[in-house]
Coordinates of C-alpha atoms in Angstrom, one line a residue:
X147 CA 31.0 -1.2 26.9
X148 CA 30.1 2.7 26.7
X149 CA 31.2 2.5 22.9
X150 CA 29.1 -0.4 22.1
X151 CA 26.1 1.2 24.0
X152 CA 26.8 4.2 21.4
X153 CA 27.0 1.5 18.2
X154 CA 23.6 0.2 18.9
X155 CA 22.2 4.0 19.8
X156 CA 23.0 4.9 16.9
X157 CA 22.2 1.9 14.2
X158 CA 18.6 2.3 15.9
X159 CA 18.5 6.1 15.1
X160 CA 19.8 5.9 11.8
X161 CA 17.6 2.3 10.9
X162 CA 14.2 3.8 13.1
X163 CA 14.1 7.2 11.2
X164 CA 15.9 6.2 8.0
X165 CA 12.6 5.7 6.2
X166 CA 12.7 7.8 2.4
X167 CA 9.5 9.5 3.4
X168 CA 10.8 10.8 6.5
X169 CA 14.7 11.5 6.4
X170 CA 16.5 10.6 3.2
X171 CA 19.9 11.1 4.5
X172 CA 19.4 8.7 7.2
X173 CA 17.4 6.4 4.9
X174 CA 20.8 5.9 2.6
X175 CA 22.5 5.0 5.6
X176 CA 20.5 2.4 7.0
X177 CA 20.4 0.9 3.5
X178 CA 24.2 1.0 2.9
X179 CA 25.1 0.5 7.3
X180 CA 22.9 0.9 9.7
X181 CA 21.8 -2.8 10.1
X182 CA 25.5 -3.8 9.5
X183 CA 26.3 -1.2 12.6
X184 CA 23.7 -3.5 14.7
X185 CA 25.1 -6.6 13.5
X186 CA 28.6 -6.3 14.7
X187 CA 27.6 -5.3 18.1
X188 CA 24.5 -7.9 18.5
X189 CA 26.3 -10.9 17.4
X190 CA 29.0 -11.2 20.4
X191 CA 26.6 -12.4 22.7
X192 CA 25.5 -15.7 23.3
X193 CA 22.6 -17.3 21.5
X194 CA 20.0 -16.4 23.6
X195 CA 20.6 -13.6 24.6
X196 CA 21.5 -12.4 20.5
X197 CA 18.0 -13.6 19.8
X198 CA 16.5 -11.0 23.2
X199 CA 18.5 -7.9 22.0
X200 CA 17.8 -8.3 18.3
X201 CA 14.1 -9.0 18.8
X202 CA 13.9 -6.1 21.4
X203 CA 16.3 -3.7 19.6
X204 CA 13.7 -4.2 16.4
X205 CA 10.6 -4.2 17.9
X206 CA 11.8 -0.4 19.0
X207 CA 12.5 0.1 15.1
X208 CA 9.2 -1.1 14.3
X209 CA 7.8 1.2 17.2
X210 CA 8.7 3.9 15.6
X211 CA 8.4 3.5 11.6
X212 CA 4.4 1.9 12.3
X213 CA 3.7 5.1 15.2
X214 CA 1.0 6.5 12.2
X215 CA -1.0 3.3 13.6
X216 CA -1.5 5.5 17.0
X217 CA -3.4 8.0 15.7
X218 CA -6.4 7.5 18.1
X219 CA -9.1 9.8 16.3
X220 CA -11.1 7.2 14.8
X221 CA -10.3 3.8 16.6
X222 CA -9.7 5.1 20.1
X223 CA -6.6 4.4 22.5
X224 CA -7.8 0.3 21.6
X225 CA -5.4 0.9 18.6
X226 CA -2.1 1.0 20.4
X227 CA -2.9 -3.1 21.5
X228 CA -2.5 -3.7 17.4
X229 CA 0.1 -1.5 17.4
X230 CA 2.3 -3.4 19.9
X231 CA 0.8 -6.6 18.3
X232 CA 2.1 -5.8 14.8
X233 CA 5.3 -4.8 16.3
X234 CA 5.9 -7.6 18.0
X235 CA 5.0 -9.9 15.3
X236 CA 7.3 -8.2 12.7
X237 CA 10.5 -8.7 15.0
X238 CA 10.3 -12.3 16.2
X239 CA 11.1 -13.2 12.7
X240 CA 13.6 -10.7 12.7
X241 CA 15.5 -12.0 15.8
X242 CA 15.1 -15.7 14.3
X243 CA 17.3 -14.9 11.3
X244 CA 19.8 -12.7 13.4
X245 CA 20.8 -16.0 15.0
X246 CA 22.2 -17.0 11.8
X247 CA 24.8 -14.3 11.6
X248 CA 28.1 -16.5 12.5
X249 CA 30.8 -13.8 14.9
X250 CA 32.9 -14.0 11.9
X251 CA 31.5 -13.7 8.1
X252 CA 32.7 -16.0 5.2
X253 CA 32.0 -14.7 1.5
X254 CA 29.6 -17.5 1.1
X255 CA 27.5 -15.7 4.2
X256 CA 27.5 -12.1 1.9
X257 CA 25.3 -14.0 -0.7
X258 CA 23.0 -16.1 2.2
X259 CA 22.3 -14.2 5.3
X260 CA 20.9 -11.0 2.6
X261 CA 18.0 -14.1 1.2
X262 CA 17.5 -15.0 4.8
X263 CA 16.2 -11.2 5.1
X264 CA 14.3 -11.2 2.4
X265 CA 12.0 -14.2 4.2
X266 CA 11.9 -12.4 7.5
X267 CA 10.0 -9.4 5.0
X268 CA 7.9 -12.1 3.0
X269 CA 6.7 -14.2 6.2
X270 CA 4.5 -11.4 6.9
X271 CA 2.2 -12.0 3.3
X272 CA 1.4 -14.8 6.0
X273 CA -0.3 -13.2 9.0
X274 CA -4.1 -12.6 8.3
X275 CA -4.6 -11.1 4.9
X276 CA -1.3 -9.7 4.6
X277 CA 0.5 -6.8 6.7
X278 CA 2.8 -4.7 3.9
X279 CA 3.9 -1.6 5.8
X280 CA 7.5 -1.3 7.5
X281 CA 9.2 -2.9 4.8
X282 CA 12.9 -3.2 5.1
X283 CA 13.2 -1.7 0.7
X284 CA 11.6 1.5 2.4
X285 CA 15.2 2.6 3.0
X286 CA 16.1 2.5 -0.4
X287 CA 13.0 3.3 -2.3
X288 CA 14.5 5.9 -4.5
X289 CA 13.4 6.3 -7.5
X290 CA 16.9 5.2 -9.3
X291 CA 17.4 2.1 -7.0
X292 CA 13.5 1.3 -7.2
X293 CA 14.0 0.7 -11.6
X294 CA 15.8 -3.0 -10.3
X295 CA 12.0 -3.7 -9.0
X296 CA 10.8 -4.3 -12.8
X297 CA 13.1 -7.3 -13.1
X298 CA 13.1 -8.9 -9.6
X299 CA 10.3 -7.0 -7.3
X300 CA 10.2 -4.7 -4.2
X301 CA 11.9 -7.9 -2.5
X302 CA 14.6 -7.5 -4.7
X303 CA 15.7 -4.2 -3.1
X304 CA 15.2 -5.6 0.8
X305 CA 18.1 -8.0 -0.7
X306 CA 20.0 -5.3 -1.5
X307 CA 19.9 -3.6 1.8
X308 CA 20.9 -6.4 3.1
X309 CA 23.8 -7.4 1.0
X310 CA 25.1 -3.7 1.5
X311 CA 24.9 -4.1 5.4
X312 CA 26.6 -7.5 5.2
X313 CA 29.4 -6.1 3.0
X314 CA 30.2 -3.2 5.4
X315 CA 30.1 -5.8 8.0
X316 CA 33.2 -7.8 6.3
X317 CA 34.9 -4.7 5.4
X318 CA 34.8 -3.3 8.9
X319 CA 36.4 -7.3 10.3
X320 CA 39.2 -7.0 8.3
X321 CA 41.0 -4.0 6.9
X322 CA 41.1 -4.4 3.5
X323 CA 41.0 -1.9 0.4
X324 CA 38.9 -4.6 -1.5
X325 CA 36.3 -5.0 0.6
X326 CA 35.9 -1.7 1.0
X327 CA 36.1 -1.2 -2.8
X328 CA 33.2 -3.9 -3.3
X329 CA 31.3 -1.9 -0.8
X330 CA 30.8 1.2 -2.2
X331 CA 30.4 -0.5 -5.8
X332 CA 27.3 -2.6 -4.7
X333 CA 25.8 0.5 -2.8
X334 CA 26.2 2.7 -6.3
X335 CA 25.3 0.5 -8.7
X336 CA 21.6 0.7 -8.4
X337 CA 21.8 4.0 -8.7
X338 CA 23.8 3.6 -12.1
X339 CA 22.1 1.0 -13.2
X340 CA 18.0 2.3 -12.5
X341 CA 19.3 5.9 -14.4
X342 CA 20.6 3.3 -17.0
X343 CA 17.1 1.7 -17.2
X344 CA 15.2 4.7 -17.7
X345 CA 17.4 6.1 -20.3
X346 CA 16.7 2.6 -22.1
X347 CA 12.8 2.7 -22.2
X348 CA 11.6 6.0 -21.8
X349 CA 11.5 6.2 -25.5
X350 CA 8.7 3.6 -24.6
X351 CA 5.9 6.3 -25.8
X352 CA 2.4 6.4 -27.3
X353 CA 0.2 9.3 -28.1
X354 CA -2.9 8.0 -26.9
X355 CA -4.0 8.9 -23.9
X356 CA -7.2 9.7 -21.4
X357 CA -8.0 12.9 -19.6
X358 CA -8.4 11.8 -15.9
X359 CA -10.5 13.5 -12.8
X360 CA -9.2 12.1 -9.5
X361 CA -11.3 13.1 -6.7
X362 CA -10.3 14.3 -3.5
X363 CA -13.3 14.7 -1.1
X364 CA -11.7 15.2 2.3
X365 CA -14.5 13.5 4.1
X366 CA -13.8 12.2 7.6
X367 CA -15.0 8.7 8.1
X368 CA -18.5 8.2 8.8
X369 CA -18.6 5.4 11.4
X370 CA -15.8 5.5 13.8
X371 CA -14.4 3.1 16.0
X372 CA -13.5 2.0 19.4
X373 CA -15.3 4.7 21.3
X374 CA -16.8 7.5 18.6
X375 CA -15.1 10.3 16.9
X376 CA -15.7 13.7 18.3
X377 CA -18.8 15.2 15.7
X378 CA -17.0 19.0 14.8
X379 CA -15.0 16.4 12.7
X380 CA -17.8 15.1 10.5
X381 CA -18.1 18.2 7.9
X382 CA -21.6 16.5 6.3
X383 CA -23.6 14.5 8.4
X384 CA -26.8 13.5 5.7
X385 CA -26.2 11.7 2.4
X386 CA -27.3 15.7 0.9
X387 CA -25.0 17.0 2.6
X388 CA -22.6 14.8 1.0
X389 CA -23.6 14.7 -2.6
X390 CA -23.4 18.8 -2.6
X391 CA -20.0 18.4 -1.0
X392 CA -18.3 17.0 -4.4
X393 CA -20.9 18.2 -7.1
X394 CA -19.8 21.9 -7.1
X395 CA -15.7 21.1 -8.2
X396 CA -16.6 18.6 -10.9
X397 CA -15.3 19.1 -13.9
X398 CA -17.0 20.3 -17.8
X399 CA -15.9 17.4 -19.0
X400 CA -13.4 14.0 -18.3
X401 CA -13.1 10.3 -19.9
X402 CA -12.9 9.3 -16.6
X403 CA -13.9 9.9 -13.1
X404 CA -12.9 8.2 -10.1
X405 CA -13.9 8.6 -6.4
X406 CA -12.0 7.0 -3.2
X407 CA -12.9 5.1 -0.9
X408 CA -14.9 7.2 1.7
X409 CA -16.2 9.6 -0.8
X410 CA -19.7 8.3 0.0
X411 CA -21.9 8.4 3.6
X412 CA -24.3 5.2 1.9
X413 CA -23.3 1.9 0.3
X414 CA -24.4 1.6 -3.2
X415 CA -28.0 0.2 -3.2
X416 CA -29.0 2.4 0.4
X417 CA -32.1 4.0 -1.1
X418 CA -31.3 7.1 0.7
X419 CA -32.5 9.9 -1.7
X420 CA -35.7 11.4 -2.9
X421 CA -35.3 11.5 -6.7
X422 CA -36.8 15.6 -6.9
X423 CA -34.3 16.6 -4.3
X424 CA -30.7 14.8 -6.4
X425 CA -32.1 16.5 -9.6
X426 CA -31.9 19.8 -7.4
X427 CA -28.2 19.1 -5.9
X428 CA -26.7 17.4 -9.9
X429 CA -29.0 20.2 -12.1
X430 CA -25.4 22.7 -11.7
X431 CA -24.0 20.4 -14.1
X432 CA -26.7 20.5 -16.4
X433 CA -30.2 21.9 -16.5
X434 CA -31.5 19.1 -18.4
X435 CA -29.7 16.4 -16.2
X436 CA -32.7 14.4 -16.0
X437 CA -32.1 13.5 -19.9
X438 CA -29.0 11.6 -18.4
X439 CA -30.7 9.6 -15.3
X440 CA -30.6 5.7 -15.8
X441 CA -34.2 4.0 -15.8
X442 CA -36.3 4.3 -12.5
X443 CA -35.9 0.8 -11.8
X444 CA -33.6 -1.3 -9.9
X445 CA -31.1 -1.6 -9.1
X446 CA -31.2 2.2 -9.5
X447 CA -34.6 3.5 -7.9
X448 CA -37.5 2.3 -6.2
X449 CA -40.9 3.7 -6.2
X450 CA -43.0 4.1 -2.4
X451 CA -46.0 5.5 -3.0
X452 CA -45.9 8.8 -4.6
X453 CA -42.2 9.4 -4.4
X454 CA -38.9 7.8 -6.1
X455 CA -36.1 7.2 -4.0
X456 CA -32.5 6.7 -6.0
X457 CA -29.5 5.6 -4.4
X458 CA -25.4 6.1 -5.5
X459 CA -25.5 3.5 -7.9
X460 CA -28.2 5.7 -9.6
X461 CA -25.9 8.9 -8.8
X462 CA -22.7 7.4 -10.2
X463 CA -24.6 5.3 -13.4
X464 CA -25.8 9.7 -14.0
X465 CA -22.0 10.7 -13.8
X466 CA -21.4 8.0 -16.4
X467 CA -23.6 9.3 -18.6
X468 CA -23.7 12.8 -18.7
X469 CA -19.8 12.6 -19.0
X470 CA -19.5 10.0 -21.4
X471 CA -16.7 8.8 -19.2
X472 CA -15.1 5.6 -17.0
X473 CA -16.6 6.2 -13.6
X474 CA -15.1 4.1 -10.6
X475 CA -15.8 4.4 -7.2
X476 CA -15.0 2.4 -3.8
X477 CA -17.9 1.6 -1.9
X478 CA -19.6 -1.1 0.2
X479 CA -22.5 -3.4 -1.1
X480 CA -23.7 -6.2 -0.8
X481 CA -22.4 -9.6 -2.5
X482 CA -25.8 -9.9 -4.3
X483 CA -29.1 -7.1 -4.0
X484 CA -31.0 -8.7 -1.4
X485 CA -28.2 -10.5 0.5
X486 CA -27.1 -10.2 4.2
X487 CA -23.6 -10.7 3.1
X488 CA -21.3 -7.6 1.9
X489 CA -18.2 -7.0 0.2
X490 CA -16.1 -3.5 -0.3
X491 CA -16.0 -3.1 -4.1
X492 CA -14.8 -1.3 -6.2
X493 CA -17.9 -0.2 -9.2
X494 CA -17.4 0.4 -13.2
X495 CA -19.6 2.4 -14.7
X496 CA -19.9 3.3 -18.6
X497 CA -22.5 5.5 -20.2
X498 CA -25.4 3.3 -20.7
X499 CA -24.4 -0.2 -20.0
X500 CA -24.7 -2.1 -16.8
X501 CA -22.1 -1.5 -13.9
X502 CA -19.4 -4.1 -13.5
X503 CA -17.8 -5.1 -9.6
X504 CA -14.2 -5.9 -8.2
X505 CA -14.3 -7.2 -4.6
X506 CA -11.9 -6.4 -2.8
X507 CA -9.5 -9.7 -1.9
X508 CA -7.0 -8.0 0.7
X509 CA -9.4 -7.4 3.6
X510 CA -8.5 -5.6 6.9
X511 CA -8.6 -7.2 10.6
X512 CA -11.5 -6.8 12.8
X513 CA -12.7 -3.5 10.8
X514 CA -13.6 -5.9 7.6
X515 CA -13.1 -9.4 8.8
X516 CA -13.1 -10.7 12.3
X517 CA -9.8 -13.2 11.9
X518 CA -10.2 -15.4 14.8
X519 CA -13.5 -16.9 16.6
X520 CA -11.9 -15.4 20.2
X521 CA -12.0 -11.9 18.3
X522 CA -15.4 -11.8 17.5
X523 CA -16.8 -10.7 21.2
X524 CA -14.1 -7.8 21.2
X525 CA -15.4 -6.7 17.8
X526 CA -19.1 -6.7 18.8
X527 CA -18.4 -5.0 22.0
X528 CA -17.3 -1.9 20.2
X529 CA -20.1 -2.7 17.5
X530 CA -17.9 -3.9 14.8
X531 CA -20.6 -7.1 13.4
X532 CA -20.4 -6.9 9.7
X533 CA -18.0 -9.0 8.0
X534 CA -17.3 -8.4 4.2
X535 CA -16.5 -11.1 1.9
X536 CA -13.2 -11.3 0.0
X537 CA -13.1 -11.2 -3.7
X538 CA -11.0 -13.7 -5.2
X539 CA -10.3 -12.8 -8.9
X540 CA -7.8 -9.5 -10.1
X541 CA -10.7 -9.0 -12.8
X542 CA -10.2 -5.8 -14.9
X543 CA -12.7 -3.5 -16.2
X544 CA -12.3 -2.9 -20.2
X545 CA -13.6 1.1 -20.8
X546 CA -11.5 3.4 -22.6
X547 CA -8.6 1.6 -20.8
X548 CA -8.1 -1.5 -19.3
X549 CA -8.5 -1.1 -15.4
X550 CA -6.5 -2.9 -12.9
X551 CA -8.2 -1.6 -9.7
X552 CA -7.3 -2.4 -6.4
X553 CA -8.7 -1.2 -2.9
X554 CA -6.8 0.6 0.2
X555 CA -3.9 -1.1 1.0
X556 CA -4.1 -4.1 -1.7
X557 CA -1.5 -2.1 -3.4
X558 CA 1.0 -2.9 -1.1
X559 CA 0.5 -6.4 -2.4
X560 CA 2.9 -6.8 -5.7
X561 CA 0.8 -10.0 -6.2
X562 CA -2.5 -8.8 -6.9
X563 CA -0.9 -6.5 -8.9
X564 CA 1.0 -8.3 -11.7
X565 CA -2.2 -10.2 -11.6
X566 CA -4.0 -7.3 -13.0
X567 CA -1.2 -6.6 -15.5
X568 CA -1.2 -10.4 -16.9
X569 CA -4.7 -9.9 -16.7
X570 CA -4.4 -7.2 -19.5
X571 CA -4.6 -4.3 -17.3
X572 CA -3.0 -1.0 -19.1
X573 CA -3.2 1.1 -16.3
X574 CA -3.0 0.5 -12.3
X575 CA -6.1 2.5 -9.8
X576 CA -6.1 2.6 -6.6
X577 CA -9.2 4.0 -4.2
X578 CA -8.3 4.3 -0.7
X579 CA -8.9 6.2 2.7
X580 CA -6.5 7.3 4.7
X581 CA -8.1 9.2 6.8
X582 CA -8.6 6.6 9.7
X583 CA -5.3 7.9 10.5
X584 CA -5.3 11.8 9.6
X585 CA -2.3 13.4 10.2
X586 CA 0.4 10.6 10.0
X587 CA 2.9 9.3 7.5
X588 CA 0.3 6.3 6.0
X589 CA -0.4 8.4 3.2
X590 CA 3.0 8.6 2.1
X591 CA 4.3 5.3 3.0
X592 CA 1.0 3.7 0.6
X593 CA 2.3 6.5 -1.9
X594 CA 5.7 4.3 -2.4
X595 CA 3.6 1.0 -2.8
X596 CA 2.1 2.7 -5.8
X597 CA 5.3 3.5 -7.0
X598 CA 6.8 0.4 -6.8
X599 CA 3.4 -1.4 -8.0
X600 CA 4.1 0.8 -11.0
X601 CA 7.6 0.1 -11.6
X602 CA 6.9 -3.8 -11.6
X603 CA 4.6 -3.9 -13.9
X604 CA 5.9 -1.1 -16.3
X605 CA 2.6 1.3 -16.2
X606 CA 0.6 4.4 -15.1
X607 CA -0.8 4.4 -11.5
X608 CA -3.5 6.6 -10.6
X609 CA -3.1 7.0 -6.6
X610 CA -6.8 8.4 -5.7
X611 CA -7.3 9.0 -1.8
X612 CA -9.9 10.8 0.0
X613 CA -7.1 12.9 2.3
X614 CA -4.3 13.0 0.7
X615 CA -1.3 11.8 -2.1
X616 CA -3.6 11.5 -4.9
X617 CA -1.6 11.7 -7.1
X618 CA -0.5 9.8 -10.7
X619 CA 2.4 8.0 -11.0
X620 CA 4.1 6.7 -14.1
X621 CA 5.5 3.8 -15.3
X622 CA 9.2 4.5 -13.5
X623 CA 7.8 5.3 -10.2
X624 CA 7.6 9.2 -10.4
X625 CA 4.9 11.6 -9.1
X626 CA 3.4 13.6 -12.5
X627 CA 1.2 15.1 -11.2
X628 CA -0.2 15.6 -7.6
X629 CA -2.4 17.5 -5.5
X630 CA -0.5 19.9 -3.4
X631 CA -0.3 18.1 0.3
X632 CA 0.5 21.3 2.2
X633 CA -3.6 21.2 1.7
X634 CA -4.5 18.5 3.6
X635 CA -5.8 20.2 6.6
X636 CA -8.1 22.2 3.8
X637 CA -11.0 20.0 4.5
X638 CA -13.3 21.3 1.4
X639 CA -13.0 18.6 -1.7
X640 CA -10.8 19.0 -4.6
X641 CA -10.0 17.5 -7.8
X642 CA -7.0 16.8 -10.0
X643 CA -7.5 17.2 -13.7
X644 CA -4.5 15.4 -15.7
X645 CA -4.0 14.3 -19.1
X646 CA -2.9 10.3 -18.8
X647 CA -0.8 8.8 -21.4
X648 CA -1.4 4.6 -21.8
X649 CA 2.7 4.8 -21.6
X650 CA 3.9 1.0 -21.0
X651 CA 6.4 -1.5 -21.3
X652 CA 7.2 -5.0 -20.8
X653 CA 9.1 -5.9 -17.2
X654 CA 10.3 -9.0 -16.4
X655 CA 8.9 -9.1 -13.3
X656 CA 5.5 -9.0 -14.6
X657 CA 6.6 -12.6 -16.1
X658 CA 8.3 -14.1 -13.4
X659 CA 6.7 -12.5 -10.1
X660 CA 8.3 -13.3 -6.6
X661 CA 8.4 -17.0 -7.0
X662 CA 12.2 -17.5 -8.3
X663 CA 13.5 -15.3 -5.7
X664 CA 11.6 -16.6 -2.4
X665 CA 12.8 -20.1 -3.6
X666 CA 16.5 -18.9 -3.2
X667 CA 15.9 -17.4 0.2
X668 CA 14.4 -20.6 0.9
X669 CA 17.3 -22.4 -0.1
X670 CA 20.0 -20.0 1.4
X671 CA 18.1 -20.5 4.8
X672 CA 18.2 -24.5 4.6
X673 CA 21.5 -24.2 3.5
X674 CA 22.8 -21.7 6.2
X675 CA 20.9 -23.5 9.2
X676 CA 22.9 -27.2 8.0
X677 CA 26.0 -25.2 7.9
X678 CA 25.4 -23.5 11.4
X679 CA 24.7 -27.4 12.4
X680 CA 27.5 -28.9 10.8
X681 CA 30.0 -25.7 12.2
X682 CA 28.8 -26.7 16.0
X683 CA 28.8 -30.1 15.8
X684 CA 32.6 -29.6 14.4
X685 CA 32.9 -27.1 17.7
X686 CA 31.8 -30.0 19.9
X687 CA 34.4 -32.8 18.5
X688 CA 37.1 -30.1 18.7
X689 CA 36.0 -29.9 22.6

């Protein structure tokens, strides 16, 4: 009893905090036995009672690798009731397919039970919009192992975990030099086999190339949640405040600019700015700015009386201009210029031409949407009543590269995506904010979505965040360039100048998508559940 006690201890300490981003040592672990360590002790029990300790015993896992969620500066203590939600929601399924594990393994189960996994990870594209984080391939997201993700996806790599589990499990039933010997092979050969793939198409390489500005501004988020935010954390509090908060580290010159989410206090068409008083705050750039200002109409400026008033479309359309450059920016506005509806969106601007729009299509619970009718009084009571409008179209903006942009945590979706690269995308940005949770792992977790949303489609990713892990990413998953995060609690903006190379090449992935392999796991469960049928109606002859 005492040692089984110590079995499951120590599976959930090695599968809890075996996460790359946190402990990489235990992370290898839990990818070649920590689950398998769980497994042999869990599946002894009756049915029932397998179903309570695996659901239970996960739902602790999940605790732990989703505690960023209980950062309660900006939402309030409110946000532990989604924490425990999501929690809960990610181990049910988890318990389900643990009932599947038989007490004694047959080779067919090695190839099965891993597919079964891979559904308990997919099932959660299902709840509202989509819930990415916690993944099981977080264990082993290293960059070597991470290559196999251009030919079958991230889901590719929760299979592997799970094969190498199941294979310690059979080696540790029997002794047997084989199995052991098939163990370690299929817990090396992604390692061998992503160096491999590297070594293959790094010589993958072009010339041409874009100097990039990524933008940092380290603001704290401007309407908190669930209760307020204490106001010594706001470091501008007028729109002013905020334009002259970025203007002073912007570069000479760039082909392209691009601000996070969060980087502005407005949405894009708040008139919010005397026109005499932005010329004052963006003349540092150029004394004879005004040359570069887009016409004084809309849906730029607005004339009352005897003053203009501007607004950040008019700011960003200036940027575009004067730089000659790409500018994209996150930001909320609405579906249409006089409509009630909104939508957050990512906004192209060129020099001189009229700006372009993604809306985003991955939107977040209650903050963005309000997902069920019941809901909606819960999100009014802490004054949560706008609702913005998902986009439905991966449409890419055609500058000096071809854009795939996505919004916050839309890159944790490899569908949206390999939608961008089919769409002709050569080169992956992402705006996001992760400051609603300062101070936690999120940043780092979305970090290896990035990666892996490079290494799928076979090109560049330009991570831009207001907080922290910008950062760009190229085509294998790994960081070239980065601004330092030992900075993050340096609250004054900052930029990161780097020279992009359009560096690609063709994945299979990017053809096939997830399709081929979720139709397996859906076989290999139908197949697995009439074999556990047929193996206990056989039982109940034979009594």
């Amino acid at each position: 009893m005492l040692k089984s006690f110590y079995q499951c201890t120590l599976s959930f300490i090695v599968c809890a905090f075996g996460l790359v981003y946190i402990n990489g040592f235990l992370a290898l672990l839990a990818a070649c036995f920590g689950y398998g360590l769980f497994f042999s002790y869990v599946r002894a029990f009756s049915t029932k009672k397998k179903f309570w300790i695996a659901t239970s015993w996960f739902f602790c896992v999940q605790l732990v690798h989703l505690f960023w969620l209980t950062n309660p500066t900006y939402c309030g203590l409110v946000i532990w009731f989604g924490y425990l939600f999501y929690a809960s929601i990610l181990a049910i399924p988890f318990g389900l397919a643990v009932l599947l594990i038989p007490k004694q393994l047959n080779r067919s189960d090695l190839v099965l039970l891993p597919l079964a996994f891979v559904l308990v990870e997919a099932v959660r594209s299902l709840y509202f919009y989509g819930l990415p984080w916690s993944s099981f391939n977080l264990h082993l997201s290293f960059t070597f192992p991470m290559q196999l993700a251009s030919y079958f996806g991230a889901y590719f790599l929760t299979y592997l975990v799970f094969l190498n589990n199941f294979l310690f499990l059979f080696a540790i039933e029997k002794k047997s030099n084989n199995r052991w010997i098939n163990f370690a092979f299929v817990a090396i050969l992604p390692f061998l086999f992503g160096f491999a793939h590297i070594k293959a198409f790094e010589n993958f390489k072009t010339n041409k190339g874009l100097d990039v500005v990524l933008i940092q501004p380290m603001l704290s988020t401007a309407e908190p949640l669930f209760g307020g935010v204490p106001k010594n954390l706001n470091q501008v509090e007028t729109p002013y405040q905020n334009i002259q908060h970025f203007v002073g580290v912007l570069p000479e010159k760039t082909d392209v600019l691009l601000f996070p989410e969060g980087s502005f206090l407005t949405s894009l068409h708040s008139f919010a700015y005397r026109l005499d008083e932005i010329k004052a705050l963006l003349e540092p750039l150029s004394e004879n700015i005004a040359q570069f200002f887009p016409k004084l109409e809309a849906p730029y400026g607005v004339h009352v009386q005897e003053n203009v008033y501007v607004n950040n479309a008019f700011i960003l359309q200036t940027f575009a201009n004067f730089y000659d450059a790409d500018v994209i920016c996150s930001i909320d506005d609405r579906v249409s210029l006089y409509d009630t509806k909104w939508a957050n969106c990512a906004i192209f601007f060129q020099k001189d031409k009229p700006y372009e729009r993604y809306l985003k299509q991955k939107l977040v619970p209650i903050t963005e949407y309000i997902p069920f009718e019941w809901t909606r009084k819960i999100a009014s009571f802490w004054g949560i009543n706008m609702e913005c409008i998902p986009g439905k179209h991966s449409s890419v903006f055609l500058g000096k590269a071809n854009y795939g942009t996505s919004i916050c945590y839309e890159k944790g979706f490899s569908s949206i995506q390999r939608a961008f690269r089919n769409g002709g995308a050569n080169l992956f940005v992402n705006l996001s904010n992760e400051m609603w949770f300062p101070n936690t792992t999120l940043a780092k977790e979305d970090l290896i979505f990035a990666k892996y949303r490079a290494i799928e489609n076979g090109i560049t990713f330009l991570n831009v965040c207001n907080s922290s892990q910008t950062a760009v990413i190229d085509r294998f998953g790994r960081v070239q360039n980065q601004i330092d995060p030992l900075l993050e609690n340096n609250k004054t903006p900052k930029i990161l100048e780097s020279f992009v190379a359009l560096e690609m090449h063709p994945t299979l992935y990017t053809k096939i998508g997830d399709v081929p392999l979720l139709t397996l796991s859906i076989l290999s469960l139908i197949i697995t559940c009439v074999q556990r049928l047929w193996q206990h109606r056989r039982k109940e002859k034979r009594a």
